[in-house]
Amino acid sequence: MNNEKLRYGLIGAGSNAERKHLNNYMTLPNVELVAICDVNIENAQRLAKKYNIPKVYGNYEEMLNNEELDLVSVCTPNYLHAEISTYALLKGVHVHCEKPLAVDAKQAQKIVDAKNLSGKKVMVGLNNRFTNEAVFLKKYIDVGYLGDIYQVKAGWIRRSGIPGRGTWFTNKDCAGGGVMIDLGVHYLDLALYLIGMPEPSYVTGAIHQNFSHTTTRNRNGYKGDPNGIFNVEDTAVGFIGFQNGATVNFEFSWASNIEQDKTFVEILGTKGGVSLINGEVRIQSEILDTCVDIAPVLNPNIKLKNEFEHFVQCILSGEELIAPAEHGVYMMNIIDHFYKAAYKKKPVTFENSNDNILLFSSPFREIK
């Protein structure tokens, strides 16, 4: 990596922006913190003071017009991702956009179109692709140790994990959806990324809203507004069939009556299987006509891939991104079709389907 400095701006000054983006970009020698923006300018001022960021703005357009930036992070509510990312790209700025890339595939495609027009890069904040476990599994699967992959299971289930009733997370207009948009993007994306993102054929599934009436199942630190809007699903289950014959079962929930929280990806092939359950990798194989289970020991002191360093390196060197904008469109297309299937209560195919998810009204009443 060369000694060029990238002038960096942060759009959105929430906890995720600080914990992930600021705390990582500030450590990179090729990045200079220049400006921060948030509609709540007090939040922006607080972080600017804490991290010694010179310029503070309450409007992203003003920041992008006034500052000569090379790179911005977009850490805002989902419905603003396309608007802000597109504006930044057309200003000649590289974009690191938090997941999901947009609230639907059409909005996500607008970002890709702006990227292509500008010649700049867009990376989606799919941080689970960058864990040591994911890096190992991707290499293991790509070598061919699993043979032909035919079945996948993926999920993220919380016992008490609603991200704040009445916040933008539970407002369909702001988030685009509920747990499927929030948690589903993470682990369904990881599963599909590991198996090479095959072409989907059809999807079916269901969504439920079981805990919108209570504040007792909120995630720690997300108290929210008891009188706020909750018109999204808190549970999503589904099944995807792919053109190569593989299938994926998935389950995501903010709140379920289970013993403990669980994240999982299980991938089965004709030669072997792998699983990633609560961060632990296991390999299922056969040696000398005997079934064996292998528990790889990954060095926790070595970070194989760093999401933020990777993006900077790709900007400076022209390398290919691990999580490009096109992958965000792929994922949102699947999620759009899942919602259509759930709302219609029947399977939906991906062939010649130009329906927009926004044409379908939410099956849930707006609870305040």
Short mmCIF file of C-alpha atoms in Angstrom, two decimals:
data_model
loop_
_atom_site.label_atom_id
_atom_site.label_comp_id
_atom_site.label_asym_id
_atom_site.label_seq_id
_atom_site.Cartn_x
_atom_site.Cartn_y
_atom_site.Cartn_z
CA MET A 1 0.00 0.00 0.00
CA ASN A 2 1.38 3.44 -0.92
CA ASN A 3 1.64 6.52 1.29
CA GLU A 4 -1.33 8.35 -0.22
CA LYS A 5 -3.77 9.77 2.34
CA LEU A 6 -7.49 9.38 1.79
CA ARG A 7 -9.58 12.24 3.17
CA TYR A 8 -12.39 10.61 5.12
CA GLY A 9 -15.85 11.78 6.15
CA LEU A 10 -18.44 10.03 8.31
CA ILE A 11 -22.16 10.44 7.59
CA GLY A 12 -24.18 9.36 10.61
CA ALA A 13 -22.89 9.61 14.16
CA GLY A 14 -24.62 6.72 15.91
CA SER A 15 -23.09 3.98 18.04
CA ASN A 16 -22.39 1.68 15.09
CA ALA A 17 -20.67 4.48 13.20
CA GLU A 18 -18.41 5.17 16.14
CA ARG A 19 -17.73 1.58 17.22
CA LYS A 20 -17.05 0.17 13.77
CA HIS A 21 -16.17 2.91 11.33
CA LEU A 22 -14.44 5.60 13.35
CA ASN A 23 -12.57 3.20 15.60
CA ASN A 24 -11.22 1.36 12.57
CA TYR A 25 -10.57 4.07 10.02
CA MET A 26 -8.76 6.24 12.55
CA THR A 27 -6.12 3.53 13.00
CA LEU A 28 -5.23 3.31 9.30
CA PRO A 29 -2.14 5.25 8.21
CA ASN A 30 -3.63 6.01 4.79
CA VAL A 31 -6.75 7.68 6.20
CA GLU A 32 -7.16 11.24 7.48
CA LEU A 33 -10.30 12.05 9.48
CA VAL A 34 -11.62 15.28 7.95
CA ALA A 35 -15.35 15.72 8.61
CA ILE A 36 -18.38 14.25 10.33
CA CYS A 37 -22.08 14.81 9.67
CA ASP A 38 -25.31 14.00 11.47
CA VAL A 39 -28.78 15.57 11.42
CA ASN A 40 -28.42 15.62 15.21
CA ILE A 41 -25.46 17.95 15.16
CA GLU A 42 -24.84 17.48 18.88
CA ASN A 43 -24.00 13.83 18.22
CA ALA A 44 -21.61 14.86 15.47
CA GLN A 45 -19.99 17.49 17.69
CA ARG A 46 -19.53 14.97 20.49
CA LEU A 47 -17.67 12.52 18.23
CA ALA A 48 -15.71 15.31 16.55
CA LYS A 49 -14.43 16.42 19.93
CA LYS A 50 -13.68 12.87 21.06
CA TYR A 51 -11.78 11.92 17.88
CA ASN A 52 -10.38 15.34 16.96
CA ILE A 53 -12.29 15.62 13.68
CA PRO A 54 -11.86 19.16 12.28
CA LYS A 55 -15.20 19.78 10.52
CA VAL A 56 -18.76 19.17 11.72
CA TYR A 57 -21.91 19.34 9.60
CA GLY A 58 -25.62 18.80 10.06
CA ASN A 59 -26.25 18.21 6.35
CA TYR A 60 -24.47 15.64 4.17
CA GLU A 61 -24.86 17.68 0.97
CA GLU A 62 -23.16 20.65 2.60
CA MET A 63 -20.32 18.44 3.79
CA LEU A 64 -19.80 16.83 0.39
CA ASN A 65 -19.99 20.20 -1.38
CA ASN A 66 -17.57 21.97 0.97
CA GLU A 67 -14.97 19.29 1.67
CA GLU A 68 -12.64 17.58 -0.78
CA LEU A 69 -13.25 14.04 0.40
CA ASP A 70 -12.01 10.76 -1.04
CA LEU A 71 -14.07 8.35 1.07
CA VAL A 72 -17.20 8.43 3.21
CA SER A 73 -18.99 5.94 5.43
CA VAL A 74 -22.79 6.00 5.22
CA CYS A 75 -24.13 4.95 8.63
CA THR A 76 -27.69 6.27 8.53
CA PRO A 77 -31.14 4.67 8.67
CA ASN A 78 -31.63 2.34 5.72
CA TYR A 79 -34.00 4.53 3.71
CA LEU A 80 -31.26 7.16 3.30
CA HIS A 81 -28.56 4.80 2.01
CA ALA A 82 -29.39 5.13 -1.69
CA GLU A 83 -29.93 8.88 -1.59
CA ILE A 84 -26.70 9.66 0.24
CA SER A 85 -24.52 7.06 -1.48
CA THR A 86 -25.64 8.19 -4.93
CA TYR A 87 -24.98 11.84 -4.09
CA ALA A 88 -21.52 11.05 -2.75
CA LEU A 89 -20.59 8.93 -5.77
CA LEU A 90 -21.62 11.65 -8.20
CA LYS A 91 -19.40 14.00 -6.22
CA GLY A 92 -16.50 11.66 -6.96
CA VAL A 93 -16.29 10.05 -3.52
CA HIS A 94 -15.83 6.36 -2.70
CA VAL A 95 -18.59 4.97 -0.44
CA HIS A 96 -18.53 2.45 2.40
CA CYS A 97 -22.25 1.89 3.00
CA GLU A 98 -23.59 -0.01 5.97
CA LYS A 99 -25.84 -2.95 5.22
CA PRO A 100 -28.35 -3.26 3.74
CA LEU A 101 -27.17 -1.39 0.66
CA ALA A 102 -30.71 0.00 0.28
CA VAL A 103 -34.29 -0.79 1.27
CA ASP A 104 -34.93 -2.73 -1.95
CA ALA A 105 -33.18 -3.93 -5.09
CA LYS A 106 -34.27 -1.00 -7.25
CA GLN A 107 -32.78 1.51 -4.82
CA ALA A 108 -29.64 -0.62 -4.55
CA GLN A 109 -29.32 -0.70 -8.34
CA LYS A 110 -29.39 3.11 -8.38
CA ILE A 111 -26.24 3.04 -6.27
CA VAL A 112 -24.58 0.62 -8.70
CA ASP A 113 -25.56 2.86 -11.62
CA ALA A 114 -24.05 5.90 -9.88
CA LYS A 115 -20.92 3.87 -9.10
CA ASN A 116 -20.51 2.89 -12.72
CA LEU A 117 -21.05 6.47 -13.87
CA SER A 118 -18.58 7.91 -11.37
CA GLY A 119 -15.90 5.25 -11.62
CA LYS A 120 -15.68 5.13 -7.83
CA LYS A 121 -15.96 2.14 -5.51
CA VAL A 122 -18.79 1.10 -3.21
CA MET A 123 -18.40 -1.51 -0.49
CA VAL A 124 -21.29 -2.85 1.56
CA GLY A 125 -20.70 -3.25 5.30
CA LEU A 126 -21.07 -7.04 5.32
CA ASN A 127 -18.70 -7.50 8.23
CA ASN A 128 -19.37 -11.23 8.70
CA ARG A 129 -17.53 -11.94 5.45
CA PHE A 130 -14.35 -10.68 7.09
CA THR A 131 -14.16 -12.85 10.19
CA ASN A 132 -11.33 -15.38 10.37
CA GLU A 133 -13.92 -18.15 10.34
CA ALA A 134 -15.56 -16.86 7.15
CA VAL A 135 -12.20 -16.36 5.41
CA PHE A 136 -11.19 -19.94 6.28
CA LEU A 137 -14.53 -21.44 5.21
CA LYS A 138 -14.57 -19.54 1.92
CA LYS A 139 -11.14 -20.92 1.01
CA TYR A 140 -12.07 -24.43 2.17
CA ILE A 141 -15.27 -24.48 0.12
CA ASP A 142 -13.74 -22.89 -2.98
CA VAL A 143 -11.03 -25.58 -3.09
CA GLY A 144 -13.83 -28.12 -3.53
CA TYR A 145 -13.65 -30.12 -0.31
CA LEU A 146 -17.45 -30.20 0.01
CA GLY A 147 -18.12 -31.48 -3.50
CA ASP A 148 -21.46 -30.39 -4.92
CA ILE A 149 -23.33 -28.28 -2.38
CA TYR A 150 -26.99 -29.23 -2.14
CA GLN A 151 -28.35 -27.93 1.18
CA VAL A 152 -27.70 -24.90 3.38
CA LYS A 153 -29.20 -23.70 6.65
CA ALA A 154 -28.72 -20.19 8.02
CA GLY A 155 -30.09 -18.23 10.93
CA TRP A 156 -29.72 -15.67 13.68
CA ILE A 157 -32.16 -16.10 16.52
CA ARG A 158 -32.28 -13.90 19.59
CA ARG A 159 -34.21 -14.50 22.77
CA SER A 160 -34.55 -10.82 23.64
CA GLY A 161 -33.09 -8.76 20.85
CA ILE A 162 -35.54 -6.25 19.40
CA PRO A 163 -33.34 -3.25 18.48
CA GLY A 164 -35.50 -0.70 20.24
CA ARG A 165 -39.25 -0.62 19.81
CA GLY A 166 -40.27 2.64 18.19
CA THR A 167 -36.82 3.44 16.78
CA TRP A 168 -36.25 3.53 13.02
CA PHE A 169 -35.46 -0.20 13.17
CA THR A 170 -39.15 -1.02 13.76
CA ASN A 171 -40.53 1.52 11.27
CA LYS A 172 -41.01 0.05 7.79
CA ASP A 173 -40.71 3.42 6.08
CA CYS A 174 -37.27 3.95 7.63
CA ALA A 175 -35.85 0.42 7.72
CA GLY A 176 -37.52 -1.21 4.72
CA GLY A 177 -38.46 -4.22 6.82
CA GLY A 178 -37.82 -5.86 10.15
CA VAL A 179 -35.57 -8.69 11.26
CA MET A 180 -35.09 -9.92 7.68
CA ILE A 181 -33.50 -6.60 6.74
CA ASP A 182 -31.62 -6.31 10.04
CA LEU A 183 -30.26 -9.77 10.88
CA GLY A 184 -31.19 -11.70 7.75
CA VAL A 185 -28.92 -9.61 5.58
CA HIS A 186 -25.97 -10.72 7.74
CA TYR A 187 -26.27 -14.49 7.89
CA LEU A 188 -28.19 -15.21 4.70
CA ASP A 189 -25.58 -13.14 2.91
CA LEU A 190 -22.77 -15.04 4.61
CA ALA A 191 -24.26 -18.41 3.65
CA LEU A 192 -24.80 -17.43 0.03
CA TYR A 193 -21.39 -15.77 -0.22
CA LEU A 194 -19.71 -18.95 1.00
CA ILE A 195 -21.41 -21.08 -1.65
CA GLY A 196 -20.70 -18.67 -4.51
CA MET A 197 -23.96 -16.70 -4.69
CA PRO A 198 -25.85 -19.03 -7.06
CA GLU A 199 -28.71 -17.82 -9.23
CA PRO A 200 -32.02 -18.03 -7.29
CA SER A 201 -35.01 -19.75 -8.85
CA TYR A 202 -37.83 -19.35 -6.31
CA VAL A 203 -38.46 -18.42 -2.70
CA THR A 204 -41.21 -18.98 -0.18
CA GLY A 205 -41.61 -18.13 3.49
CA ALA A 206 -43.50 -16.42 6.25
CA ILE A 207 -43.13 -13.43 8.53
CA HIS A 208 -44.53 -12.97 12.02
CA GLN A 209 -45.03 -10.10 14.42
CA ASN A 210 -45.26 -11.64 17.88
CA PHE A 211 -43.60 -9.20 20.28
CA SER A 212 -44.63 -5.75 19.05
CA HIS A 213 -46.82 -5.25 22.12
CA THR A 214 -44.02 -5.46 24.69
CA THR A 215 -40.86 -3.58 25.63
CA THR A 216 -39.46 -6.44 27.72
CA ARG A 217 -37.78 -8.18 24.76
CA ASN A 218 -35.63 -5.28 23.63
CA ARG A 219 -31.92 -5.76 23.06
CA ASN A 220 -29.65 -4.39 25.80
CA GLY A 221 -28.94 -0.74 25.19
CA TYR A 222 -31.84 -0.25 22.79
CA LYS A 223 -34.64 1.03 24.99
CA GLY A 224 -36.42 2.80 22.17
CA ASP A 225 -39.75 4.59 22.41
CA PRO A 226 -42.63 2.61 23.97
CA ASN A 227 -45.06 4.84 22.07
CA GLY A 228 -43.24 4.55 18.75
CA ILE A 229 -44.16 2.70 15.57
CA PHE A 230 -43.70 -1.06 15.27
CA ASN A 231 -45.01 -2.20 11.87
CA VAL A 232 -42.38 -4.75 10.79
CA GLU A 233 -41.80 -8.46 11.34
CA ASP A 234 -39.87 -9.74 14.35
CA THR A 235 -39.53 -13.26 12.88
CA ALA A 236 -38.83 -14.42 9.32
CA VAL A 237 -38.53 -17.99 8.05
CA GLY A 238 -38.04 -19.08 4.47
CA PHE A 239 -36.81 -21.45 1.81
CA ILE A 240 -34.90 -20.63 -1.38
CA GLY A 241 -34.40 -22.90 -4.36
CA PHE A 242 -31.53 -22.18 -6.75
CA GLN A 243 -31.08 -22.94 -10.42
CA ASN A 244 -28.15 -25.25 -9.66
CA GLY A 245 -30.41 -27.43 -7.49
CA ALA A 246 -29.17 -26.25 -4.10
CA THR A 247 -31.62 -25.14 -1.41
CA VAL A 248 -31.37 -22.83 1.58
CA ASN A 249 -33.52 -22.84 4.72
CA PHE A 250 -33.31 -19.76 6.92
CA GLU A 251 -34.73 -18.43 10.18
CA PHE A 252 -34.24 -15.01 11.73
CA SER A 253 -35.81 -13.61 14.87
CA TRP A 254 -35.39 -10.61 17.15
CA ALA A 255 -37.27 -12.40 19.92
CA SER A 256 -38.01 -16.10 20.40
CA ASN A 257 -38.73 -18.32 23.36
CA ILE A 258 -35.48 -20.25 23.06
CA GLU A 259 -32.84 -21.15 25.63
CA GLN A 260 -30.14 -18.82 24.28
CA ASP A 261 -29.22 -16.70 21.28
CA LYS A 262 -27.88 -18.59 18.27
CA THR A 263 -26.18 -17.81 14.97
CA PHE A 264 -25.58 -20.56 12.47
CA VAL A 265 -24.60 -21.46 8.94
CA GLU A 266 -24.56 -25.13 7.95
CA ILE A 267 -23.48 -26.18 4.46
CA LEU A 268 -23.82 -29.75 3.15
CA GLY A 269 -22.09 -31.15 0.09
CA THR A 270 -21.64 -34.53 -1.53
CA LYS A 271 -18.10 -34.89 -0.12
CA GLY A 272 -18.47 -33.20 3.26
CA GLY A 273 -20.08 -30.51 5.35
CA VAL A 274 -19.14 -27.44 7.36
CA SER A 275 -20.85 -25.45 10.06
CA LEU A 276 -20.35 -22.13 11.79
CA ILE A 277 -22.42 -22.13 14.96
CA ASN A 278 -22.06 -19.26 17.41
CA GLY A 279 -18.68 -18.49 15.89
CA GLU A 280 -17.30 -22.05 16.11
CA VAL A 281 -16.20 -23.81 12.91
CA ARG A 282 -16.73 -27.54 12.46
CA ILE A 283 -15.95 -29.76 9.50
CA GLN A 284 -17.81 -33.01 8.81
CA SER A 285 -15.86 -35.38 6.58
CA GLU A 286 -15.03 -39.03 5.98
CA ILE A 287 -11.61 -40.65 6.42
CA LEU A 288 -10.90 -44.36 5.87
CA ASP A 289 -14.61 -45.10 5.49
CA THR A 290 -15.26 -43.43 8.84
CA CYS A 291 -17.24 -40.27 9.54
CA VAL A 292 -15.10 -37.70 11.34
CA ASP A 293 -15.72 -34.30 12.88
CA ILE A 294 -12.91 -31.75 12.78
CA ALA A 295 -12.62 -28.61 14.91
CA PRO A 296 -10.11 -26.26 13.23
CA VAL A 297 -8.07 -24.09 15.61
CA LEU A 298 -7.87 -20.58 14.13
CA ASN A 299 -5.34 -18.17 15.60
CA PRO A 300 -7.37 -15.44 17.36
CA ASN A 301 -4.31 -13.17 17.44
CA ILE A 302 -4.13 -12.88 13.66
CA LYS A 303 -6.81 -10.99 11.74
CA LEU A 304 -6.86 -12.52 8.27
CA LYS A 305 -8.97 -9.75 6.73
CA ASN A 306 -9.92 -6.30 8.01
CA GLU A 307 -13.01 -4.80 6.39
CA PHE A 308 -11.79 -1.21 6.61
CA GLU A 309 -8.18 -1.83 5.66
CA HIS A 310 -9.42 -3.95 2.75
CA PHE A 311 -11.55 -1.10 1.37
CA VAL A 312 -8.72 1.40 1.60
CA GLN A 313 -6.35 -1.05 -0.06
CA CYS A 314 -8.83 -1.65 -2.89
CA ILE A 315 -9.23 2.10 -3.45
CA LEU A 316 -5.49 2.65 -3.60
CA SER A 317 -4.52 -0.46 -5.55
CA GLY A 318 -7.56 -1.21 -7.70
CA GLU A 319 -8.05 -4.67 -6.18
CA GLU A 320 -11.45 -6.34 -6.32
CA LEU A 321 -13.75 -5.83 -3.35
CA ILE A 322 -14.90 -8.73 -1.17
CA ALA A 323 -18.31 -7.05 -0.69
CA PRO A 324 -19.05 -4.89 -3.76
CA ALA A 325 -22.28 -3.03 -4.39
CA GLU A 326 -23.42 -5.63 -6.91
CA HIS A 327 -23.58 -8.18 -4.09
CA GLY A 328 -25.86 -5.79 -2.22
CA VAL A 329 -28.23 -5.76 -5.19
CA TYR A 330 -28.17 -9.57 -5.32
CA MET A 331 -29.12 -9.81 -1.66
CA MET A 332 -31.86 -7.17 -1.81
CA ASN A 333 -33.36 -8.89 -4.85
CA ILE A 334 -33.68 -12.08 -2.82
CA ILE A 335 -35.12 -10.23 0.16
CA ASP A 336 -37.61 -8.36 -2.05
CA HIS A 337 -38.87 -11.64 -3.45
CA PHE A 338 -38.99 -13.21 0.01
CA TYR A 339 -41.25 -10.40 1.24
CA LYS A 340 -43.48 -10.81 -1.81
CA ALA A 341 -43.80 -14.52 -1.10
CA ALA A 342 -44.53 -13.89 2.58
CA TYR A 343 -47.14 -11.21 1.83
CA LYS A 344 -48.81 -13.32 -0.88
CA LYS A 345 -48.49 -16.52 1.18
CA LYS A 346 -47.21 -18.50 -1.80
CA PRO A 347 -43.90 -19.16 -3.56
CA VAL A 348 -42.53 -16.48 -5.87
CA THR A 349 -40.20 -17.15 -8.80
CA PHE A 350 -37.37 -14.89 -9.92
CA GLU A 351 -38.17 -15.18 -13.63
CA ASN A 352 -39.62 -12.08 -15.30
CA SER A 353 -40.51 -10.57 -11.95
CA ASN A 354 -40.48 -6.78 -12.09
CA ASP A 355 -42.84 -6.18 -9.18
CA ASN A 356 -41.67 -3.67 -6.60
CA ILE A 357 -41.99 -4.74 -2.99
CA LEU A 358 -43.32 -1.28 -2.18
CA LEU A 359 -46.48 -2.15 -4.12
CA PHE A 360 -47.41 -4.61 -1.38
CA SER A 361 -48.78 -3.25 1.85
CA SER A 362 -47.48 -4.58 5.14
CA PRO A 363 -49.62 -7.38 6.60
CA PHE A 364 -49.07 -5.92 10.07
CA ARG A 365 -51.10 -3.22 11.67
CA GLU A 366 -49.21 -0.13 12.72
CA ILE A 367 -48.80 -0.46 16.46
CA LYS A 368 -48.13 2.69 18.48
#
